[in-house]
Each structure stands twice: as C-alpha cells, then as structure tokens.
Amino acid sequence: MTAVVANELSCHFGDIPAVDLASFRVDQGEFVAVEGPSGSGKSTLLNLIGGLEAPTSGSVLVDGVEIAALGESDRAAFRRTHVGMVFQLYDLLPTLNAWQNVAVPALIQGNRLRTQRSRAQELLARVGLSERAEHRPAELSGGEQQRVAIARALMNDPKLILADEPTGALDSVTGDEILELMRSLCADGQTVIMVTHAARAAAHADRSLQMVDGSVVVPELID
Amino acid sequence: MSAQQILLGLLESGPRHGYDLKREYEARFPELRPLRFSQIYATLARLDRDGLVTLIGESGGQGPDRKEYAITDSGVSDLETWLATPLPADEPPRGELFLKVALALLSGRDAAPLLAAQRALHMEQMRALTRRKAAATSEAEIVVSDFGLFHLEADLQWIEHTSKRLSGLAAELRR
Ligand SMILES: Nc1ncnc2c1ncn2[C@@H]1O[C@H](COP(=O)(O)OP(=O)(O)OP(=O)(O)O)[C@@H](O)[C@H]1O
Ligand SMILES: [Mg+2]
C-alpha cells in the first residue's frame, strides 16, 4: 500500500526553488532516507509531507489525502492523528517529566494528562525508557530525550513518522540505537521518512531519496 | 589478506600441521575470508625455503599434510616487523576510482555518472554492513562491520567533494 505520493511537488520561497518538481512514492512500512547537501530542500520536503508547509504547485498525498487541500481544523486534526514528527533537538517541554511529554499529543484532543499515563508508560517501555518516566528532560541524556520524542511521536499511533536529522546531535553509537529503534517501527508497519545528510544514518533505511537543488533523484533509477 | 603473516602468527604458539592451521584460523576469524588448503601448503613451503619456519616432523603416509612446521627466530622477527608496520592509507581500489575520474575527464567525458553509480553501490554495501552489524552476535562481527562502514563513509565524502569539483578538475587536466 502507498503511504506517500508526491507528484511534481514544488515549494518556492520567492525565487528560491526549495523543492522543485519532486515526484516519488513511499510504501506503507518502508523506512526511507532523504539525503542531500545543506540547503538542498530536505526539511522543506519533509514539512510539505507533514502539512507544515503548503506546495506552490503539484501535490503530495498522505494515506490518500491531500493535506494542503484540507481546511485549517481538518488539517490540524489529520496531522495529529496521521503524522508523528521527530526533530534534531527533541523539543521536549522542560517542565514536564518524560511520560507527561509523551502524553502531550493526546492532550490536544481534550484528554486529561492522568488518563493518558498508561499509554505513555507503554510507549516509554517500547523505546526502552521505563525507568526514566519521572525524569525531566534536563535529567536525561540526548539519546534518552530523543527516545522520549519518538515515544511522543507515537502517542496517537500515526501511520507515518517524519524525522528531521533525528541523530544529528548524537554520537554515532547512540545514533545507531535510535536508528535501529526507528527501523523496528517499520517492522511494526509504521512508515518512516527520515532526513539526514549522513550516509551512515541513511544506511539504516531501506533506500534513499537523493535531493539536489530541490529536485529528488531516485538513485535506483540512475543505472 | 596476508597468508604468510596469518600462518606465522598461529605457529608462534606452537608447531602445527597445515590442516590444524586452517581449522584454527577459521575458528578464530570466522568473519574473514577463508584460506584455501593449496594456499596454506604453498605458503608453508615458501616460508620453509626462506627460513621463517622449519619442518620438524613428517609422519607416515603421503601428501602435504603429513608435514609439521615450527616458527623460527627469523619467522618471529618477520612477524614482529609486520605487526608494527601500519597499512598504506591508499589502498589500490580507492586509487583506481580517482584514476577513472581523471581519465574520464582527460578524454572529455563526464565523470558524474561514474561517481553517482559508485555512490549507489557504496550505499548498497553500507546498508548491507549496517544490517549485518545490527544483527551481530559477536564483538568481532561489529568491529569488522565498522571497519567497512567507516571506510565506505570516507569514500562517500570524497565522492561528494569530488562531484562538486569536476568542472574545475576537468579544466585543470586539459590545460
Ligand atoms: N521559510 C523559508 N523562507 C525562505 N526560504 C526558505 C525557507 N525555508 C527554507 N528556505 C530556503 O530553501 C532552501 C532549502 O532549505 P531546507 O531547509 O529545506 O534545506 P535542507 O536540505 O533541510 O538544509 P540543511 O541540511 O541545512 O537543514 C534553502 O535555500 C533555504 O534558505
Ligand atoms: Mg534541514
């Protein structure tokens, strides 16, 4: 089944073609890396897929839905339930502990924090952090904070996880662990699209989309 | 892989037959390419001729595996020198990639497709090694995978840097 389809997708900022006529598809359960040099449009592409940025032309469908065509509240709801995002610098709330941070995406749906505790604990166990549930971000290592961020991205059980340089701030051993954790998500049927400029990180994925000046080159098609 | 140094290294702890050397090497280093019997017997004969090992017994029967060898003093010092000498940094296949790029440009061809193809092959190999490392059941397997991964990573960086310099390099070569 197809998770993401982009068709001549473009996003121009003034005269900067950040993403230019990108066409590709990603199947459900795939782990795909988006590689390319700085400024080649990787983050913009990820934001287009996640509905954080709107295309200037072309389209991108997630789970068959064109997010950009939805009204504001439908778009927010779709993103909350269908897409989980992970960033380089974790972005955890400093005053909440680990399980509370994990539960945050469910709060937006009007739930009380307490009612989400068992689900959050379950996800912390899934990322190997059961012992740290009561710790605040400042009391966690970078690798642990990223595990919390991944658990948070899974809170609403989205089919698609988008990660922008998730191991960019970690050493290579910790990075490997995080990447294998992402890989295990795909084994459970989740789709992961991960931006990275590091070949070592990309090698954990099933395949790579290569970005050059806003265009997507699929390496498999070169030869 | 240097058969000579492998055999000397194993013989240092005591005399052996060729068959024992092969079995022991494969048991200790399952991650490395196996040695063929013919290679082992030929190498032992050469080491014997050069005085690095010596024949200490020949039990009955026939064939090369009747022979038992021991390492000599000059064998030990040869081994020690080898162990203390770093590998050359420019391994032949890597130099060959530069040669191909240079010759392509020199003859007015585009080297970008070669680099792109090389990049794709390297990534494929990197994915395979990454899988292998993730499934590793021994420290040796992890360390051997990492050895390949870090080298491939260095090559990929070189490929990326070189890709950006192709037009300048072409102009320079044709001058
Ligand atoms: N909101 C924006 N407004 C204007 N220009 C932007 C905006 N976002 C990105 N750009 C430009 O679009 C291009 C692609 O940026 P993008 O952040 O997608 O690159 P990237 O591949 O993620 O780079 P990096 O590896 O450095 O994170 C750049 O030239 C950038 O300056
Ligand atoms: Mg970016």
PDB file of C-alpha atoms in Angstrom, chain B residues 18-175:
ATOM      1  CA  GLY B  18      48.616 -27.314   7.636  1.00  0.00           C
ATOM      2  CA  TYR B  19      45.221 -28.831   8.362  1.00  0.00           C
ATOM      3  CA  ASP B  20      45.306 -27.631  12.003  1.00  0.00           C
ATOM      4  CA  LEU B  21      46.331 -24.155  10.868  1.00  0.00           C
ATOM      5  CA  LYS B  22      43.358 -23.900   8.530  1.00  0.00           C
ATOM      6  CA  ARG B  23      40.893 -25.145  11.146  1.00  0.00           C
ATOM      7  CA  GLU B  24      42.248 -22.844  13.829  1.00  0.00           C
ATOM      8  CA  TYR B  25      42.263 -19.797  11.547  1.00  0.00           C
ATOM      9  CA  GLU B  26      38.647 -20.360  10.548  1.00  0.00           C
ATOM     10  CA  ALA B  27      37.567 -20.932  14.142  1.00  0.00           C
ATOM     11  CA  ARG B  28      39.272 -17.771  15.372  1.00  0.00           C
ATOM     12  CA  PHE B  29      38.364 -15.495  12.476  1.00  0.00           C
ATOM     13  CA  PRO B  30      35.029 -16.634  11.030  1.00  0.00           C
ATOM     14  CA  GLU B  31      34.429 -13.092   9.704  1.00  0.00           C
ATOM     15  CA  LEU B  32      37.472 -13.146   7.443  1.00  0.00           C
ATOM     16  CA  ARG B  33      37.894 -14.809   4.075  1.00  0.00           C
ATOM     17  CA  PRO B  34      38.900 -18.479   4.492  1.00  0.00           C
ATOM     18  CA  LEU B  35      42.337 -19.697   3.344  1.00  0.00           C
ATOM     19  CA  ARG B  36      42.455 -22.469   0.749  1.00  0.00           C
ATOM     20  CA  PHE B  37      44.491 -25.609   1.518  1.00  0.00           C
ATOM     21  CA  SER B  38      46.584 -25.100  -1.607  1.00  0.00           C
ATOM     22  CA  GLN B  39      47.369 -21.572  -0.452  1.00  0.00           C
ATOM     23  CA  ILE B  40      48.389 -22.797   3.012  1.00  0.00           C
ATOM     24  CA  TYR B  41      50.687 -25.564   1.705  1.00  0.00           C
ATOM     25  CA  ALA B  42      52.286 -23.302  -0.875  1.00  0.00           C
ATOM     26  CA  THR B  43      52.865 -20.582   1.706  1.00  0.00           C
ATOM     27  CA  LEU B  44      54.349 -23.032   4.235  1.00  0.00           C
ATOM     28  CA  ALA B  45      56.728 -24.385   1.580  1.00  0.00           C
ATOM     29  CA  ARG B  46      57.845 -20.852   0.740  1.00  0.00           C
ATOM     30  CA  LEU B  47      58.278 -19.904   4.422  1.00  0.00           C
ATOM     31  CA  ASP B  48      60.359 -23.089   4.866  1.00  0.00           C
ATOM     32  CA  ARG B  49      62.543 -22.184   1.884  1.00  0.00           C
ATOM     33  CA  ASP B  50      63.027 -18.638   3.286  1.00  0.00           C
ATOM     34  CA  GLY B  51      63.895 -19.951   6.761  1.00  0.00           C
ATOM     35  CA  LEU B  52      60.905 -18.398   8.538  1.00  0.00           C
ATOM     36  CA  VAL B  53      59.521 -21.826   9.509  1.00  0.00           C
ATOM     37  CA  THR B  54      61.174 -25.211   9.765  1.00  0.00           C
ATOM     38  CA  LEU B  55      59.967 -28.747   9.131  1.00  0.00           C
ATOM     39  CA  ILE B  56      60.094 -30.643  12.418  1.00  0.00           C
ATOM     40  CA  GLY B  57      58.388 -33.914  11.534  1.00  0.00           C
ATOM     41  CA  GLU B  58      56.882 -35.933   8.742  1.00  0.00           C
ATOM     42  CA  SER B  59      54.584 -38.731   9.846  1.00  0.00           C
ATOM     43  CA  GLY B  60      53.879 -41.698   7.574  1.00  0.00           C
ATOM     44  CA  GLY B  61      51.665 -41.607   4.508  1.00  0.00           C
ATOM     45  CA  GLN B  62      51.912 -39.018   1.783  1.00  0.00           C
ATOM     46  CA  GLY B  63      50.631 -35.594   0.757  1.00  0.00           C
ATOM     47  CA  PRO B  64      51.440 -32.169   2.130  1.00  0.00           C
ATOM     48  CA  ASP B  65      49.503 -32.579   5.375  1.00  0.00           C
ATOM     49  CA  ARG B  66      51.987 -35.126   6.723  1.00  0.00           C
ATOM     50  CA  LYS B  67      54.331 -32.219   7.447  1.00  0.00           C
ATOM     51  CA  GLU B  68      54.533 -30.443  10.798  1.00  0.00           C
ATOM     52  CA  TYR B  69      56.121 -26.986  10.961  1.00  0.00           C
ATOM     53  CA  ALA B  70      57.544 -24.736  13.686  1.00  0.00           C
ATOM     54  CA  ILE B  71      58.285 -20.998  13.514  1.00  0.00           C
ATOM     55  CA  THR B  72      61.986 -19.958  13.540  1.00  0.00           C
ATOM     56  CA  ASP B  73      63.605 -16.915  15.207  1.00  0.00           C
ATOM     57  CA  SER B  74      63.664 -15.073  11.908  1.00  0.00           C
ATOM     58  CA  GLY B  75      59.999 -16.018  11.447  1.00  0.00           C
ATOM     59  CA  VAL B  76      59.182 -14.330  14.774  1.00  0.00           C
ATOM     60  CA  SER B  77      61.098 -11.187  13.878  1.00  0.00           C
ATOM     61  CA  ASP B  78      59.399 -11.052  10.450  1.00  0.00           C
ATOM     62  CA  LEU B  79      56.052 -11.284  12.195  1.00  0.00           C
ATOM     63  CA  GLU B  80      57.011  -8.569  14.670  1.00  0.00           C
ATOM     64  CA  THR B  81      58.017  -6.164  11.919  1.00  0.00           C
ATOM     65  CA  TRP B  82      54.738  -6.758  10.096  1.00  0.00           C
ATOM     66  CA  LEU B  83      52.693  -6.236  13.246  1.00  0.00           C
ATOM     67  CA  ALA B  84      54.428  -2.910  13.904  1.00  0.00           C
ATOM     68  CA  THR B  85      54.035  -1.519  10.365  1.00  0.00           C
ATOM     69  CA  PRO B  86      50.861   0.497   9.587  1.00  0.00           C
ATOM     70  CA  LEU B  87      48.954  -0.267   6.386  1.00  0.00           C
ATOM     71  CA  PRO B  88      49.355   2.078   3.427  1.00  0.00           C
ATOM     72  CA  ALA B  89      46.444   4.536   3.507  1.00  0.00           C
ATOM     73  CA  ASP B  90      45.896   4.493  -0.247  1.00  0.00           C
ATOM     74  CA  GLU B  91      44.540   1.055  -0.976  1.00  0.00           C
ATOM     75  CA  PRO B  92      44.658   0.187  -4.692  1.00  0.00           C
ATOM     76  CA  PRO B  93      40.899   0.084  -5.467  1.00  0.00           C
ATOM     77  CA  ARG B  94      40.428   3.558  -3.986  1.00  0.00           C
ATOM     78  CA  GLY B  95      43.248   4.954  -6.077  1.00  0.00           C
ATOM     79  CA  GLU B  96      41.648   3.328  -9.077  1.00  0.00           C
ATOM     80  CA  LEU B  97      38.480   5.369  -8.586  1.00  0.00           C
ATOM     81  CA  PHE B  98      40.475   8.588  -8.817  1.00  0.00           C
ATOM     82  CA  LEU B  99      42.230   7.227 -11.910  1.00  0.00           C
ATOM     83  CA  LYS B 100      38.899   6.518 -13.596  1.00  0.00           C
ATOM     84  CA  VAL B 101      37.620  10.014 -12.800  1.00  0.00           C
ATOM     85  CA  ALA B 102      40.823  11.590 -14.049  1.00  0.00           C
ATOM     86  CA  LEU B 103      40.954   9.542 -17.258  1.00  0.00           C
ATOM     87  CA  ALA B 104      37.276  10.210 -17.976  1.00  0.00           C
ATOM     88  CA  LEU B 105      37.781  13.959 -17.656  1.00  0.00           C
ATOM     89  CA  LEU B 106      41.040  13.919 -19.567  1.00  0.00           C
ATOM     90  CA  SER B 107      39.302  12.278 -22.516  1.00  0.00           C
ATOM     91  CA  GLY B 108      36.494  14.853 -22.442  1.00  0.00           C
ATOM     92  CA  ARG B 109      33.905  12.545 -20.839  1.00  0.00           C
ATOM     93  CA  ASP B 110      31.606  13.329 -17.912  1.00  0.00           C
ATOM     94  CA  ALA B 111      32.679  11.643 -14.671  1.00  0.00           C
ATOM     95  CA  ALA B 112      29.462  12.456 -12.800  1.00  0.00           C
ATOM     96  CA  PRO B 113      27.616   9.251 -13.829  1.00  0.00           C
ATOM     97  CA  LEU B 114      30.527   7.122 -12.637  1.00  0.00           C
ATOM     98  CA  LEU B 115      30.524   8.892  -9.276  1.00  0.00           C
ATOM     99  CA  ALA B 116      26.740   8.561  -8.987  1.00  0.00           C
ATOM    100  CA  ALA B 117      26.940   4.844  -9.784  1.00  0.00           C
ATOM    101  CA  GLN B 118      29.798   4.395  -7.337  1.00  0.00           C
ATOM    102  CA  ARG B 119      27.801   6.252  -4.721  1.00  0.00           C
ATOM    103  CA  ALA B 120      24.792   3.976  -5.220  1.00  0.00           C
ATOM    104  CA  LEU B 121      26.987   0.864  -4.959  1.00  0.00           C
ATOM    105  CA  HIS B 122      28.676   2.168  -1.837  1.00  0.00           C
ATOM    106  CA  MET B 123      25.305   2.930  -0.232  1.00  0.00           C
ATOM    107  CA  GLU B 124      24.106  -0.580  -1.056  1.00  0.00           C
ATOM    108  CA  GLN B 125      27.178  -2.046   0.605  1.00  0.00           C
ATOM    109  CA  MET B 126      26.747   0.299   3.556  1.00  0.00           C
ATOM    110  CA  ARG B 127      23.158  -0.846   4.028  1.00  0.00           C
ATOM    111  CA  ALA B 128      24.296  -4.480   3.935  1.00  0.00           C
ATOM    112  CA  LEU B 129      27.014  -3.856   6.535  1.00  0.00           C
ATOM    113  CA  THR B 130      24.614  -1.853   8.704  1.00  0.00           C
ATOM    114  CA  ARG B 131      22.166  -4.805   8.653  1.00  0.00           C
ATOM    115  CA  ARG B 132      24.985  -7.169   9.480  1.00  0.00           C
ATOM    116  CA  LYS B 133      26.150  -5.011  12.347  1.00  0.00           C
ATOM    117  CA  ALA B 134      22.630  -4.700  13.765  1.00  0.00           C
ATOM    118  CA  ALA B 135      22.276  -8.488  13.734  1.00  0.00           C
ATOM    119  CA  ALA B 136      25.811  -9.154  15.016  1.00  0.00           C
ATOM    120  CA  THR B 137      26.239 -11.769  17.716  1.00  0.00           C
ATOM    121  CA  SER B 138      29.902 -11.097  18.470  1.00  0.00           C
ATOM    122  CA  GLU B 139      32.147  -8.118  19.137  1.00  0.00           C
ATOM    123  CA  ALA B 140      34.365  -9.231  16.251  1.00  0.00           C
ATOM    124  CA  GLU B 141      31.488  -9.019  13.808  1.00  0.00           C
ATOM    125  CA  ILE B 142      30.654  -5.493  14.991  1.00  0.00           C
ATOM    126  CA  VAL B 143      34.260  -4.357  14.725  1.00  0.00           C
ATOM    127  CA  VAL B 144      34.690  -5.896  11.262  1.00  0.00           C
ATOM    128  CA  SER B 145      31.435  -4.263  10.062  1.00  0.00           C
ATOM    129  CA  ASP B 146      32.535  -0.900  11.452  1.00  0.00           C
ATOM    130  CA  PHE B 147      35.850  -1.198   9.643  1.00  0.00           C
ATOM    131  CA  GLY B 148      33.990  -1.447   6.335  1.00  0.00           C
ATOM    132  CA  LEU B 149      31.438   1.216   7.282  1.00  0.00           C
ATOM    133  CA  PHE B 150      33.961   3.885   8.224  1.00  0.00           C
ATOM    134  CA  HIS B 151      35.974   3.300   5.046  1.00  0.00           C
ATOM    135  CA  LEU B 152      32.867   3.490   2.885  1.00  0.00           C
ATOM    136  CA  GLU B 153      31.867   6.676   4.676  1.00  0.00           C
ATOM    137  CA  ALA B 154      35.232   8.240   3.890  1.00  0.00           C
ATOM    138  CA  ASP B 155      34.900   7.221   0.227  1.00  0.00           C
ATOM    139  CA  LEU B 156      31.406   8.714   0.072  1.00  0.00           C
ATOM    140  CA  GLN B 157      32.673  12.002   1.443  1.00  0.00           C
ATOM    141  CA  TRP B 158      35.413  12.009  -1.147  1.00  0.00           C
ATOM    142  CA  ILE B 159      32.857  11.265  -3.864  1.00  0.00           C
ATOM    143  CA  GLU B 160      30.645  14.133  -2.671  1.00  0.00           C
ATOM    144  CA  HIS B 161      33.529  16.601  -2.546  1.00  0.00           C
ATOM    145  CA  THR B 162      34.876  15.455  -5.897  1.00  0.00           C
ATOM    146  CA  SER B 163      31.452  15.722  -7.542  1.00  0.00           C
ATOM    147  CA  LYS B 164      31.477  19.447  -6.788  1.00  0.00           C
ATOM    148  CA  ARG B 165      34.945  19.895  -8.265  1.00  0.00           C
ATOM    149  CA  LEU B 166      34.524  18.036 -11.547  1.00  0.00           C
ATOM    150  CA  SER B 167      34.399  21.066 -13.845  1.00  0.00           C
ATOM    151  CA  GLY B 168      37.444  22.673 -12.199  1.00  0.00           C
ATOM    152  CA  LEU B 169      39.303  19.385 -12.300  1.00  0.00           C
ATOM    153  CA  ALA B 170      38.416  18.867 -15.963  1.00  0.00           C
ATOM    154  CA  ALA B 171      39.704  22.336 -16.876  1.00  0.00           C
ATOM    155  CA  GLU B 172      42.905  21.700 -14.936  1.00  0.00           C
ATOM    156  CA  LEU B 173      43.538  18.298 -16.539  1.00  0.00           C
ATOM    157  CA  ARG B 174      43.009  19.547 -20.084  1.00  0.00           C
ATOM    158  CA  ARG B 175      45.277  22.549 -19.645  1.00  0.00           C
TER     159      ARG B 175
END
